[in-house]
Coordinates of C-alpha atoms and ligand atoms in Angstrom, one line a residue:
Chain A
M1 CA 23.7 34.4 3.7
K2 CA 24.6 38.0 3.8
A3 CA 21.5 40.4 4.3
N4 CA 21.5 42.1 0.8
R5 CA 22.5 45.3 1.2
R6 CA 19.3 47.3 -0.1
E7 CA 17.0 44.6 1.8
F8 CA 18.7 44.7 4.8
L9 CA 18.4 48.5 5.2
G10 CA 15.1 49.0 3.5
M11 CA 16.8 51.7 1.9
A12 CA 14.1 54.2 0.1
G13 CA 11.8 53.7 2.8
M14 CA 14.5 54.6 5.1
A15 CA 15.7 57.3 3.1
M16 CA 11.9 59.1 2.5
A17 CA 11.9 59.1 6.4
G18 CA 15.6 60.5 6.6
L19 CA 14.2 63.6 4.6
G20 CA 11.8 64.9 7.0
L21 CA 14.6 64.5 10.1
P22 CA 17.3 66.9 11.5
R23 CA 20.4 66.6 9.4
S24 CA 23.2 66.2 12.0
V25 CA 25.6 63.3 10.8
K26 CA 28.1 64.5 8.4
S27 CA 28.4 61.8 5.9
N28 CA 30.8 61.6 2.6
T29 CA 29.5 58.4 1.3
V30 CA 27.2 56.0 2.8
A31 CA 24.8 56.7 5.7
P32 CA 26.7 54.9 9.1
R33 CA 24.8 51.6 10.3
V34 CA 24.0 50.9 13.7
L35 CA 22.7 47.4 14.8
V36 CA 20.9 47.4 18.1
V37 CA 20.2 44.2 19.8
G38 CA 16.8 43.8 22.1
G39 CA 14.3 45.8 21.9
G40 CA 13.4 46.5 25.3
F41 CA 13.7 49.6 26.9
G42 CA 17.3 50.4 26.3
G43 CA 17.0 49.2 22.8
A44 CA 13.8 50.6 21.7
T45 CA 14.7 54.2 23.1
V46 CA 18.4 54.2 21.7
A47 CA 16.8 53.1 18.1
K48 CA 14.2 56.0 18.3
Y49 CA 16.7 58.5 19.4
L50 CA 19.8 57.7 16.8
R51 CA 16.8 58.7 14.1
L52 CA 15.2 61.4 16.2
W53 CA 18.8 63.1 16.5
G54 CA 20.9 61.1 13.8
G55 CA 19.2 62.0 11.0
N56 CA 20.6 59.3 8.3
I57 CA 22.1 56.9 10.5
E58 CA 20.9 53.4 9.4
V59 CA 19.1 51.9 12.5
T60 CA 18.5 48.0 12.6
L61 CA 16.9 46.6 15.9
I62 CA 16.9 42.7 16.0
E63 CA 14.2 41.8 18.8
R64 CA 13.5 38.2 19.6
D65 CA 9.7 38.8 20.2
P66 CA 7.4 40.2 17.9
S67 CA 6.4 42.6 20.5
H68 CA 7.7 44.0 23.9
F69 CA 5.9 42.7 27.3
S70 CA 6.8 45.6 29.6
C71 CA 8.1 44.7 33.5
I72 CA 6.7 47.6 34.4
L73 CA 3.6 47.4 35.7
S74 CA 3.8 43.7 35.5
N75 CA 3.3 42.8 38.8
L76 CA -0.4 44.6 38.6
V77 CA -1.1 42.2 36.1
V78 CA -0.1 38.8 38.4
T79 CA -3.0 40.4 41.0
G80 CA -5.2 40.5 38.2
N81 CA -5.4 44.7 38.3
L82 CA -4.3 44.8 34.5
Q83 CA -4.6 43.0 31.7
M84 CA -1.3 41.5 29.2
D85 CA -2.9 44.3 26.7
D86 CA -2.0 46.8 28.8
I87 CA 1.6 45.7 29.0
E88 CA 2.0 44.9 25.5
L89 CA 4.4 47.4 23.4
G90 CA 4.7 47.1 19.5
Y91 CA 7.2 48.4 17.0
E92 CA 5.4 50.2 14.7
A93 CA 6.3 53.8 15.8
L94 CA 9.9 52.6 15.6
Q95 CA 9.2 51.7 11.7
I96 CA 7.0 54.0 10.6
R97 CA 7.4 57.5 12.4
W98 CA 11.3 56.7 13.2
G99 CA 12.3 54.5 10.1
V100 CA 14.1 52.0 12.0
N101 CA 14.5 48.7 10.4
V102 CA 13.1 46.1 12.8
V103 CA 13.7 42.8 12.6
Q104 CA 12.4 39.5 14.2
G105 CA 15.4 37.2 15.3
E106 CA 17.6 36.0 17.5
V107 CA 20.8 37.0 17.8
L108 CA 23.6 34.2 18.2
Q109 CA 27.3 35.4 18.3
I110 CA 28.9 38.6 17.8
D111 CA 32.1 39.1 15.7
P112 CA 33.7 42.0 17.3
A113 CA 36.7 41.9 15.1
A114 CA 34.9 41.4 11.5
N115 CA 32.2 44.2 13.0
E116 CA 29.3 41.7 12.4
L117 CA 27.0 39.7 13.8
T118 CA 25.1 36.5 13.2
A119 CA 21.2 36.1 14.2
S120 CA 18.9 33.2 13.3
V121 CA 15.8 35.1 11.5
G122 CA 12.8 33.2 10.2
G123 CA 14.7 30.0 10.4
S124 CA 17.8 30.9 8.3
S125 CA 21.2 32.0 9.8
I126 CA 21.9 35.7 8.5
T127 CA 25.1 38.2 9.2
Y128 CA 24.7 42.0 9.3
P129 CA 27.6 44.3 9.2
Y130 CA 27.8 47.6 11.8
D131 CA 29.8 50.2 12.4
K132 CA 28.5 50.6 16.0
L133 CA 27.1 47.8 17.7
V134 CA 24.3 48.7 20.9
L135 CA 23.2 45.5 23.0
S136 CA 20.6 45.9 25.5
P137 CA 19.8 42.2 26.4
G138 CA 18.2 42.4 29.8
V139 CA 19.5 39.8 32.3
E140 CA 19.9 35.9 32.2
F141 CA 18.9 34.3 35.2
I142 CA 21.6 31.9 37.3
E143 CA 19.9 28.8 37.9
P144 CA 19.7 27.8 41.5
N145 CA 21.0 24.3 42.8
G146 CA 18.8 21.2 42.6
N147 CA 15.9 20.3 40.5
Y148 CA 14.9 24.0 39.4
D149 CA 12.2 24.4 36.9
P150 CA 11.0 27.9 36.1
E151 CA 7.6 26.3 34.7
L152 CA 6.8 25.0 38.3
T153 CA 8.6 27.7 40.5
P154 CA 7.8 30.6 38.0
H155 CA 10.1 34.2 38.3
A156 CA 7.8 36.2 36.2
W157 CA 10.6 38.6 36.3
K158 CA 10.8 38.8 32.4
A159 CA 7.1 40.1 31.2
G160 CA 5.4 37.3 29.0
P161 CA 4.3 33.5 29.6
Q162 CA 5.7 33.7 33.1
T163 CA 3.5 36.5 34.0
L164 CA 0.4 34.9 33.1
L165 CA 1.7 31.5 34.7
L166 CA 2.1 33.1 38.1
K167 CA -1.2 35.0 37.8
Q168 CA -2.9 31.7 37.0
M169 CA -1.1 30.1 40.1
L170 CA -2.0 33.1 42.5
S171 CA -5.8 32.6 41.6
A172 CA -5.7 28.6 42.0
M173 CA -4.5 29.3 45.7
G174 CA -6.4 27.7 47.7
T175 CA -7.5 28.5 52.1
R176 CA -4.6 28.1 54.2
Q177 CA -1.8 27.9 51.8
T178 CA 1.2 29.6 51.5
Y179 CA 2.9 31.7 48.4
L180 CA 6.6 31.7 48.8
L181 CA 8.9 34.3 47.3
T182 CA 12.3 35.1 47.1
I183 CA 14.7 38.1 46.2
P184 CA 17.7 37.5 44.6
K185 CA 21.3 38.7 46.3
S186 CA 21.8 42.4 44.7
P187 CA 22.4 43.8 42.3
Y188 CA 19.3 42.3 40.4
R189 CA 16.7 43.9 37.8
C190 CA 14.4 46.7 39.1
P191 CA 15.7 46.7 43.4
P192 CA 11.9 47.8 44.5
G193 CA 10.3 45.4 42.5
P194 CA 10.3 42.0 44.6
Y195 CA 9.1 44.3 47.5
E196 CA 6.3 45.4 45.5
R197 CA 5.5 42.0 44.4
A198 CA 5.4 41.1 48.1
C199 CA 2.9 44.1 48.9
G200 CA 0.5 43.3 45.9
I201 CA 0.6 40.0 46.8
A202 CA 0.3 40.7 50.6
D203 CA -3.0 42.9 49.5
Y204 CA -4.6 40.0 47.1
L205 CA -4.4 37.6 50.0
T206 CA -5.6 40.2 52.4
K207 CA -8.7 40.8 50.4
K208 CA -9.6 37.3 49.8
R209 CA -9.3 36.8 53.6
N210 CA -9.1 33.1 53.4
G211 CA -6.0 32.3 55.5
S212 CA -3.3 31.9 53.2
R213 CA 0.2 34.0 53.3
I214 CA 3.3 35.0 52.0
V215 CA 6.6 34.3 53.1
V216 CA 9.4 36.7 51.8
L217 CA 12.8 35.0 51.5
D218 CA 15.7 38.1 50.7
A219 CA 18.9 36.7 50.0
N220 CA 20.1 40.2 51.3
P221 CA 20.3 41.1 54.6
S222 CA 17.4 43.9 54.7
I223 CA 15.3 45.7 52.2
Q224 CA 17.0 46.6 49.4
A225 CA 14.9 50.0 48.3
E226 CA 12.2 52.4 49.9
P227 CA 13.4 50.6 53.3
K228 CA 10.7 53.2 54.9
N229 CA 7.7 52.3 52.8
F230 CA 7.9 48.6 52.2
G231 CA 9.2 48.1 56.3
N232 CA 5.9 49.7 57.3
A233 CA 3.6 48.0 54.8
F234 CA 5.6 44.5 56.3
N235 CA 5.6 45.4 59.7
G236 CA 1.8 47.4 59.8
L237 CA -0.9 47.2 57.3
Y238 CA 0.4 43.3 56.4
R239 CA 1.6 42.1 59.5
D240 CA -0.9 38.9 59.8
V241 CA -0.5 38.1 56.5
L242 CA 3.5 38.6 55.7
T243 CA 6.4 37.2 57.1
Y244 CA 9.8 38.7 56.1
V245 CA 13.0 36.4 56.5
P246 CA 16.3 38.2 55.6
N247 CA 19.6 36.6 54.9
A248 CA 17.8 33.5 53.4
G249 CA 19.9 32.8 50.1
I250 CA 18.7 29.5 48.2
L251 CA 21.2 26.9 48.7
S252 CA 19.0 24.7 46.5
V253 CA 15.9 24.2 45.4
D254 CA 13.0 21.6 44.1
S255 CA 10.6 22.8 42.0
A256 CA 8.5 19.5 42.0
A257 CA 8.1 19.5 45.5
G258 CA 8.0 23.2 46.0
T259 CA 10.6 23.2 48.7
I260 CA 13.6 25.6 49.4
E261 CA 16.9 25.3 51.3
T262 CA 18.0 28.8 52.5
A263 CA 20.8 29.9 54.7
A264 CA 18.0 30.7 57.0
G265 CA 16.3 27.1 57.1
N266 CA 14.2 25.5 55.0
F267 CA 10.7 26.4 53.8
A268 CA 7.4 25.2 51.4
G269 CA 5.5 26.6 49.5
D270 CA 2.0 25.7 47.9
V271 CA 3.0 28.4 45.2
V272 CA 6.8 29.0 44.4
N273 CA 7.7 32.5 42.7
L274 CA 11.4 31.8 43.0
I275 CA 13.4 35.1 41.5
P276 CA 16.9 33.8 40.5
N277 CA 20.1 35.7 41.0
Q278 CA 20.8 37.7 37.5
R279 CA 23.6 38.6 35.4
A280 CA 24.2 40.3 32.1
G281 CA 22.0 39.0 29.0
K282 CA 23.2 36.2 27.4
I283 CA 24.5 37.5 24.3
V284 CA 26.8 39.7 26.3
T285 CA 28.2 36.7 28.4
D286 CA 28.8 34.5 25.1
S287 CA 30.5 37.5 23.7
G288 CA 33.1 38.1 26.6
L289 CA 31.6 41.1 27.4
A290 CA 30.8 40.4 31.2
N291 CA 34.5 41.5 32.3
D292 CA 33.7 43.1 35.6
P293 CA 35.2 41.9 38.5
T294 CA 32.2 39.6 39.4
G295 CA 32.1 38.1 35.5
R296 CA 28.6 39.0 35.6
W297 CA 28.0 42.6 34.0
A298 CA 29.7 44.4 31.5
T299 CA 32.3 47.2 31.9
V300 CA 31.4 50.3 30.2
D301 CA 32.7 53.8 29.7
P302 CA 29.1 56.0 31.0
L303 CA 30.1 58.8 28.5
T304 CA 29.3 56.5 25.8
Y305 CA 28.3 53.3 27.6
A306 CA 31.1 51.4 24.9
S307 CA 32.4 48.5 26.5
S308 CA 35.7 48.2 27.6
A309 CA 36.6 45.3 25.6
F310 CA 35.1 46.6 22.5
P311 CA 35.0 50.2 21.2
D312 CA 32.3 49.7 18.9
I313 CA 29.9 47.5 20.9
H314 CA 27.7 49.7 23.4
I315 CA 25.7 48.1 26.4
L316 CA 23.0 49.6 27.9
G317 CA 20.4 48.8 30.4
D318 CA 20.5 46.1 32.9
S319 CA 23.4 44.4 31.2
Q320 CA 26.1 46.7 32.3
A321 CA 28.2 47.2 35.5
T322 CA 28.0 51.3 35.9
G323 CA 26.4 50.6 39.7
Q324 CA 23.4 52.7 38.2
P325 CA 20.2 50.8 39.3
K326 CA 18.6 48.5 37.0
S327 CA 15.4 50.3 35.8
G328 CA 13.7 50.8 33.1
H329 CA 13.4 54.6 33.4
M330 CA 17.6 54.6 33.8
A331 CA 17.8 52.3 30.5
N332 CA 16.2 54.9 28.8
A333 CA 18.5 57.4 30.3
Q334 CA 21.5 55.6 29.8
A335 CA 20.1 55.1 26.2
K336 CA 19.5 58.7 25.3
V337 CA 23.5 59.4 26.4
C338 CA 24.7 56.7 24.2
A339 CA 22.9 57.8 21.3
D340 CA 24.1 61.5 21.6
A341 CA 27.8 59.7 22.1
I342 CA 27.4 57.7 19.1
I343 CA 26.3 60.4 16.9
R344 CA 28.9 62.5 17.7
A345 CA 31.5 60.0 17.4
F346 CA 30.1 59.6 13.8
N347 CA 31.0 63.1 13.6
G348 CA 34.5 62.8 14.6
E349 CA 33.4 64.8 17.7
A350 CA 34.1 64.1 21.6
P351 CA 31.2 62.3 23.9
D352 CA 29.4 65.0 26.1
P353 CA 31.5 65.4 29.4
T354 CA 29.0 66.0 31.8
P355 CA 25.8 63.4 31.6
V356 CA 23.5 63.1 33.8
T357 CA 21.0 60.2 34.2
A358 CA 17.8 59.5 36.5
S359 CA 15.9 56.5 37.7
A360 CA 12.1 56.8 39.0
C361 CA 10.3 53.7 40.2
F362 CA 6.7 54.1 41.3
S363 CA 5.6 50.9 43.4
P364 CA 2.1 50.3 44.4
I365 CA 1.9 49.2 48.1
T366 CA -1.8 48.4 48.2
S367 CA -4.4 48.6 45.0
E368 CA -5.3 52.2 46.1
K369 CA -1.7 53.9 46.9
A370 CA 1.6 53.8 45.6
S371 CA 5.1 55.0 46.7
W372 CA 8.2 56.3 44.8
L373 CA 11.7 56.1 44.3
T374 CA 14.2 58.6 42.7
A375 CA 17.9 59.4 42.1
S376 CA 20.0 61.0 39.5
Y377 CA 23.5 60.2 38.7
Q378 CA 26.2 62.8 37.5
Y379 CA 29.6 61.7 36.3
D380 CA 32.9 62.1 37.6
P381 CA 35.2 62.8 36.0
V382 CA 38.1 61.8 38.7
S383 CA 36.6 58.1 39.0
K384 CA 35.5 58.2 35.3
S385 CA 32.1 57.0 37.0
M386 CA 28.5 57.5 37.5
K387 CA 28.0 59.2 41.1
R388 CA 24.7 59.4 42.9
V389 CA 23.8 63.2 43.6
D390 CA 22.5 62.5 47.2
A391 CA 20.4 65.2 47.4
S392 CA 18.0 64.0 44.6
F393 CA 18.0 60.5 46.0
A394 CA 14.7 59.8 48.2
E395 CA 11.6 57.6 48.5
A396 CA 8.4 59.0 49.0
D397 CA 7.2 60.0 52.3
Q398 CA 4.1 57.9 52.1
P399 CA 2.4 55.9 49.7
T400 CA -0.6 57.8 48.5
S401 CA -3.3 57.7 46.1
D402 CA -1.9 60.7 43.9
G403 CA 1.5 58.6 43.5
M404 CA -0.8 55.5 42.1
Q405 CA -2.2 58.2 39.4
Q406 CA 1.3 59.4 38.9
M407 CA 2.7 56.1 38.1
F408 CA -0.1 55.6 35.4
Q409 CA 0.9 59.0 34.1
W410 CA 4.7 58.1 34.3
A411 CA 4.2 54.6 32.8
R412 CA 2.3 56.1 29.4
N413 CA 4.9 59.0 29.0
I414 CA 8.0 56.4 29.5
F415 CA 6.2 53.6 27.2
A416 CA 5.6 56.7 25.0
D417 CA 9.4 57.9 25.0
S418 CA 10.5 54.7 24.5
F419 CA 8.5 52.7 22.0
G420 CA 6.1 55.7 20.6
Chain B
M1 CA 12.0 46.4 -0.2
K2 CA 11.3 45.8 -3.5
P3 CA 13.7 47.4 -6.3
L4 CA 11.7 50.9 -7.2
I5 CA 11.7 50.0 -10.9
S6 CA 10.4 46.6 -11.0
N7 CA 8.3 45.5 -14.1
P8 CA 10.2 46.9 -17.6
A9 CA 7.0 45.7 -19.5
L10 CA 4.8 48.5 -18.4
P11 CA 5.0 51.5 -20.6
L12 CA 4.0 53.9 -18.0
R13 CA 7.1 52.4 -15.8
T14 CA 9.1 53.3 -18.7
F15 CA 8.1 56.9 -19.2
L16 CA 8.5 57.2 -15.2
R17 CA 12.0 55.7 -15.4
P18 CA 14.0 59.2 -15.7
I19 CA 11.8 60.5 -12.9
R20 CA 12.6 57.7 -10.8
A21 CA 16.2 58.1 -11.6
L22 CA 15.9 61.8 -11.0
M23 CA 14.0 60.7 -7.2
L24 CA 17.1 58.4 -6.4
V25 CA 19.7 61.1 -7.4
L26 CA 17.7 63.5 -5.1
L27 CA 17.3 61.2 -2.1
A28 CA 21.0 60.3 -2.5
L29 CA 21.7 63.9 -2.4
S30 CA 20.1 64.4 0.5
L31 CA 22.0 61.8 2.6
I32 CA 25.5 62.7 1.3
G33 CA 27.4 65.6 2.3
W34 CA 25.6 66.9 5.4
V35 CA 27.3 69.6 7.6
S36 CA 28.4 68.5 10.6
A37 CA 26.4 70.2 13.7
E38 CA 27.2 69.9 17.2
P39 CA 24.4 69.0 19.2
P40 CA 22.4 71.7 20.4
K41 CA 23.9 72.8 23.7
G42 CA 21.1 71.1 26.5
R43 CA 19.7 68.5 24.4
L44 CA 21.1 65.7 26.1
L45 CA 20.6 67.2 29.6
A46 CA 16.9 68.0 28.7
S47 CA 16.2 64.5 27.0
Q48 CA 16.1 63.1 30.5
C49 CA 13.1 65.2 31.3
F50 CA 11.2 63.2 28.4
Q51 CA 10.5 60.1 30.3
C52 CA 7.6 61.6 32.0
H53 CA 7.1 64.9 30.2
G54 CA 7.2 63.3 26.5
T55 CA 9.3 62.9 24.0
N56 CA 10.6 66.8 23.0
G57 CA 8.8 68.1 26.3
Q58 CA 5.2 66.7 24.6
A59 CA 3.6 64.8 27.3
V60 CA 0.8 62.1 26.1
G61 CA -0.8 62.2 29.0
G62 CA -1.1 63.3 32.9
F63 CA 2.3 65.4 33.4
E64 CA 2.5 68.8 31.9
S65 CA 4.0 69.3 28.6
I66 CA 7.3 71.7 29.1
S67 CA 8.1 72.3 25.5
G68 CA 8.2 75.9 24.0
K69 CA 7.7 77.8 27.2
S70 CA 9.8 80.6 28.3
A71 CA 13.3 80.0 29.3
R72 CA 13.3 82.3 32.3
E73 CA 10.6 80.8 33.8
L74 CA 11.4 77.6 33.3
F75 CA 14.5 78.3 34.9
E76 CA 13.1 79.8 37.9
E77 CA 10.6 77.1 38.4
L78 CA 13.3 74.5 38.2
S79 CA 15.4 76.5 40.8
E80 CA 12.8 77.1 43.0
M81 CA 11.9 73.1 42.8
S82 CA 15.8 72.4 43.7
K83 CA 15.6 74.5 46.9
R84 CA 12.7 74.4 48.3
R85 CA 11.7 71.4 51.1
P86 CA 11.5 68.7 49.1
E87 CA 7.8 67.1 48.5
G88 CA 7.1 65.8 45.2
I89 CA 9.4 63.7 42.9
M90 CA 10.2 66.9 40.8
D91 CA 11.6 68.5 44.0
L92 CA 14.4 65.7 44.0
Q93 CA 14.8 65.5 40.0
A94 CA 15.6 69.2 40.3
R95 CA 18.3 68.6 42.5
G96 CA 19.9 66.0 40.4
Y97 CA 21.6 69.2 38.4
T98 CA 23.5 72.2 38.6
P99 CA 22.2 76.0 38.3
D100 CA 24.5 75.9 34.9
Q101 CA 22.9 72.5 33.9
L102 CA 19.1 73.6 34.9
R103 CA 19.6 77.0 33.1
Q104 CA 21.1 74.9 29.6
I105 CA 18.0 72.7 30.4
S106 CA 15.4 75.8 30.3
E107 CA 17.3 77.3 27.4
Y108 CA 17.1 74.4 25.0
L109 CA 13.3 73.2 26.1
A110 CA 12.3 76.9 25.5
T111 CA 13.6 76.4 22.0
L112 CA 11.0 73.2 21.0
P113 CA 7.9 73.7 19.2
R114 CA 5.0 73.6 22.0
S115 CA 3.2 70.4 22.4
G116 CA -0.4 70.3 20.5
N117 CA -1.0 66.7 22.3
D118 CA -1.1 67.0 26.0
D119 CA -3.9 66.8 28.2
N120 CA -3.8 70.2 29.7
N121 CA -4.2 71.1 26.1
G122 CA -6.7 69.0 25.1
S123 CA -9.0 69.8 28.1
L124 CA -8.5 73.3 27.1
V125 CA -9.7 72.5 23.5
E126 CA -12.5 70.5 25.1
K127 CA -13.5 73.5 27.5
V128 CA -13.4 75.9 24.3
K129 CA -15.3 73.4 22.4
T130 CA -17.8 73.0 25.3
E131 CA -18.1 76.9 26.0
R132 CA -18.7 77.6 22.2
K133 CA -21.6 74.8 22.2
E134 CA -22.9 76.4 25.2
Q135 CA -23.0 80.2 23.8
Q136 CA -24.5 78.6 20.8
A137 CA -27.2 76.6 22.4
K138 CA -27.9 80.2 24.4
K139 CA -28.3 82.0 20.8
R140 CA -30.7 79.9 20.1
N141 CA -32.9 79.8 22.7
R142 CA -32.7 83.9 22.7
L143 CA -33.7 83.8 19.1
K144 CA -36.4 80.8 19.5
A145 CA -37.8 82.9 22.3
R146 CA -37.7 86.1 20.1
R147 CA -39.2 84.1 17.3
E148 CA -41.9 82.9 19.8
R149 CA -42.2 86.6 21.3
A150 CA -43.0 88.0 18.0
R151 CA -45.7 85.4 16.7
S152 CA -47.5 85.8 20.0
R153 CA -47.5 89.7 19.3
K154 CA -48.9 88.5 15.7
T155 CA -52.0 86.3 16.8
R156 CA -52.6 88.5 19.7
R157 CA -52.5 91.4 16.8
Ligands
FAD501 C1 8.3 43.1 38.2 C2 9.0 44.4 37.6 C3 8.6 45.4 37.8 C4 9.5 46.8 37.4 N1 9.0 47.9 37.5 C5 10.0 48.8 37.0 C6 9.1 50.2 37.2 O1 8.7 50.6 38.1 N2 10.4 51.5 36.7 C7 11.3 51.0 36.3 O2 12.1 52.0 36.1 N3 11.9 49.7 36.1 C8 10.9 48.8 36.4 N4 11.4 47.3 36.0 C9 12.8 47.0 35.4 C10 12.9 47.3 34.0 O3 11.7 46.3 33.4 C11 14.1 46.6 33.4 O4 15.1 47.4 34.2 C12 14.5 47.1 31.7 O5 13.2 46.3 31.2 C13 15.3 46.7 31.5 O6 15.8 47.4 30.1 P1 16.4 46.5 29.1 O7 16.7 47.1 27.4 O8 17.8 46.2 30.0 O9 16.1 45.0 29.2 P2 14.7 44.6 28.6 O10 13.5 45.9 28.7 O11 14.2 43.5 29.7 O12 14.7 44.5 27.3 C14 15.8 43.2 26.2 C15 15.0 42.7 24.8 O13 16.4 42.1 24.9 C16 15.6 41.3 23.9 N5 16.6 39.9 23.5 C17 17.1 39.4 24.9 N6 18.7 38.5 23.9 C18 18.4 39.0 22.9 C19 19.0 38.3 21.8 N7 20.3 37.6 21.5 N8 18.3 38.6 20.2 C20 16.8 39.4 19.9 N9 16.8 40.1 21.1 C21 17.1 39.6 22.5 C22 14.6 40.1 24.9 O14 13.6 39.7 23.9 C23 13.9 41.8 25.5 O15 12.7 42.1 24.6 C24 10.6 46.4 36.7 C25 11.0 45.1 36.5 C26 10.4 43.8 36.6 C27 10.4 42.4 36.5

């Protein structure tokens, strides 16, 4: 079934919304159509900014779930400091304020030659045509060897039911038990995230004082982000409850038994929080777009985020291979570069040759204090890649309560800048 | 979306039909023939501030709103942050840009409308409100005191 163009665009409503917006795209016949797949940090931001800056572009966002649960702050839900409500982000503002057509559905297949895709929407299969397609589907997990079952050994690395499952398992932990946390091989979503989770769990267990411990099995040779602050916490504050094991990549797992065989030995846990290795979202891989040398991420031009394989398909956020950190802040940053480039392309203009992107992460080290990590990236025309500006790259001197306050202020603002 | 003209049986709708048609034409006209405008200089760079300082520089809480301020002052502040010994996260963020980029950002932000919804403004409004309430209460008390003095003078007489 092909979407009736009028239904598909929600034309009158869109046009009404368009009247109040800046007139910035030249069009002599019909408005250009952009489809966005995935309503997380990358997808929501690109949809919003295409409407904010693009005027008469018709934007349709296709997202599997009725609302998005933010991974940002989700570690605090696991430890019971926040509720699921606090991290649930809806699509109402995108629809009402920005005139984005939001469709709840799952994109199953892309036909780059025909510039169309097929999605399952409410049980029927619908084909949507596009002038430009933006994919921001996040990550997919690479299943470890053995009898792996995420219901028994949750990752909670996509927020939602997995977050609640892990929270329940943590709160059901008895005395003198072991919580195993595995850290995937880089690159993975949110470099400081697993260490932040380790601190959150260690803080929780310290307060419980029931002799339970956390063992952190890192597939990498060392702490991948904020080594000073996490290192200090692991070796100081949490010395008695936390053991850090580097070079402990998973060889196989038995989820039912709660055992993991690693390059650094065998381990058993009462709660096993297994965060598997990662690759680009499934739709990216299935469409032949995961074409970097590892075959796991999508090669794109960082001036536009256009795929090196198909110029009308743009890939943002965690799925792409530019080497910039896989963070929500960064997905939002890239979405703006992409929206600007798409608008310019519709107007026959070249992309901005000097984009800058930034990443910022705040990590609670205890339930009162947080540290932060930041870096900016400039386009380098020689290597045609985004290069980190080293002078802009640092972690906080130490975790502070100010840092904790800033974390909530930052989260409120980035939630609103992406979804509001 | 339902078609705009749906039930021809209603006479009112029939009457409205030409008006609706005109509206549709106007809508269509608004969508076509727009003049290509190159994006304003500095807009893309400045949008990197919006993750923390709000869309269009209008923060929703905590952090400062940065829209509609003097370009010169913004530029001076950003330049200083990019040079001083780094302490806060902004000192590092400012180091991510060249001086020319910082200038473009400041100039673009200065063109945006000032925020009406940030906490700073909010607390300012609250402050003004409380001050006004306090002043009104003082005035009421003064009037009351004057009335009471007048009354006691009367009774004495
Ligand atoms: C515990 C944790 C803490 C984190 N903390 C921070 C932090 O402090 N700061 C920070 O910047 N980042 C943080 N992150 C990272 C951040 O969450 C991700 O980098 C960010 O969400 C990536 O954005 P994205 O758009 O690529 O993917 P996502 O935000 O995951 O969005 C992808 C969306 O696409 C949808 N989707 C996928 N495939 C399809 C399909 N075929 N059809 C329809 N819909 C589809 C999904 O349902 C999902 O809603 C954290 C992550 C974790 C796990």
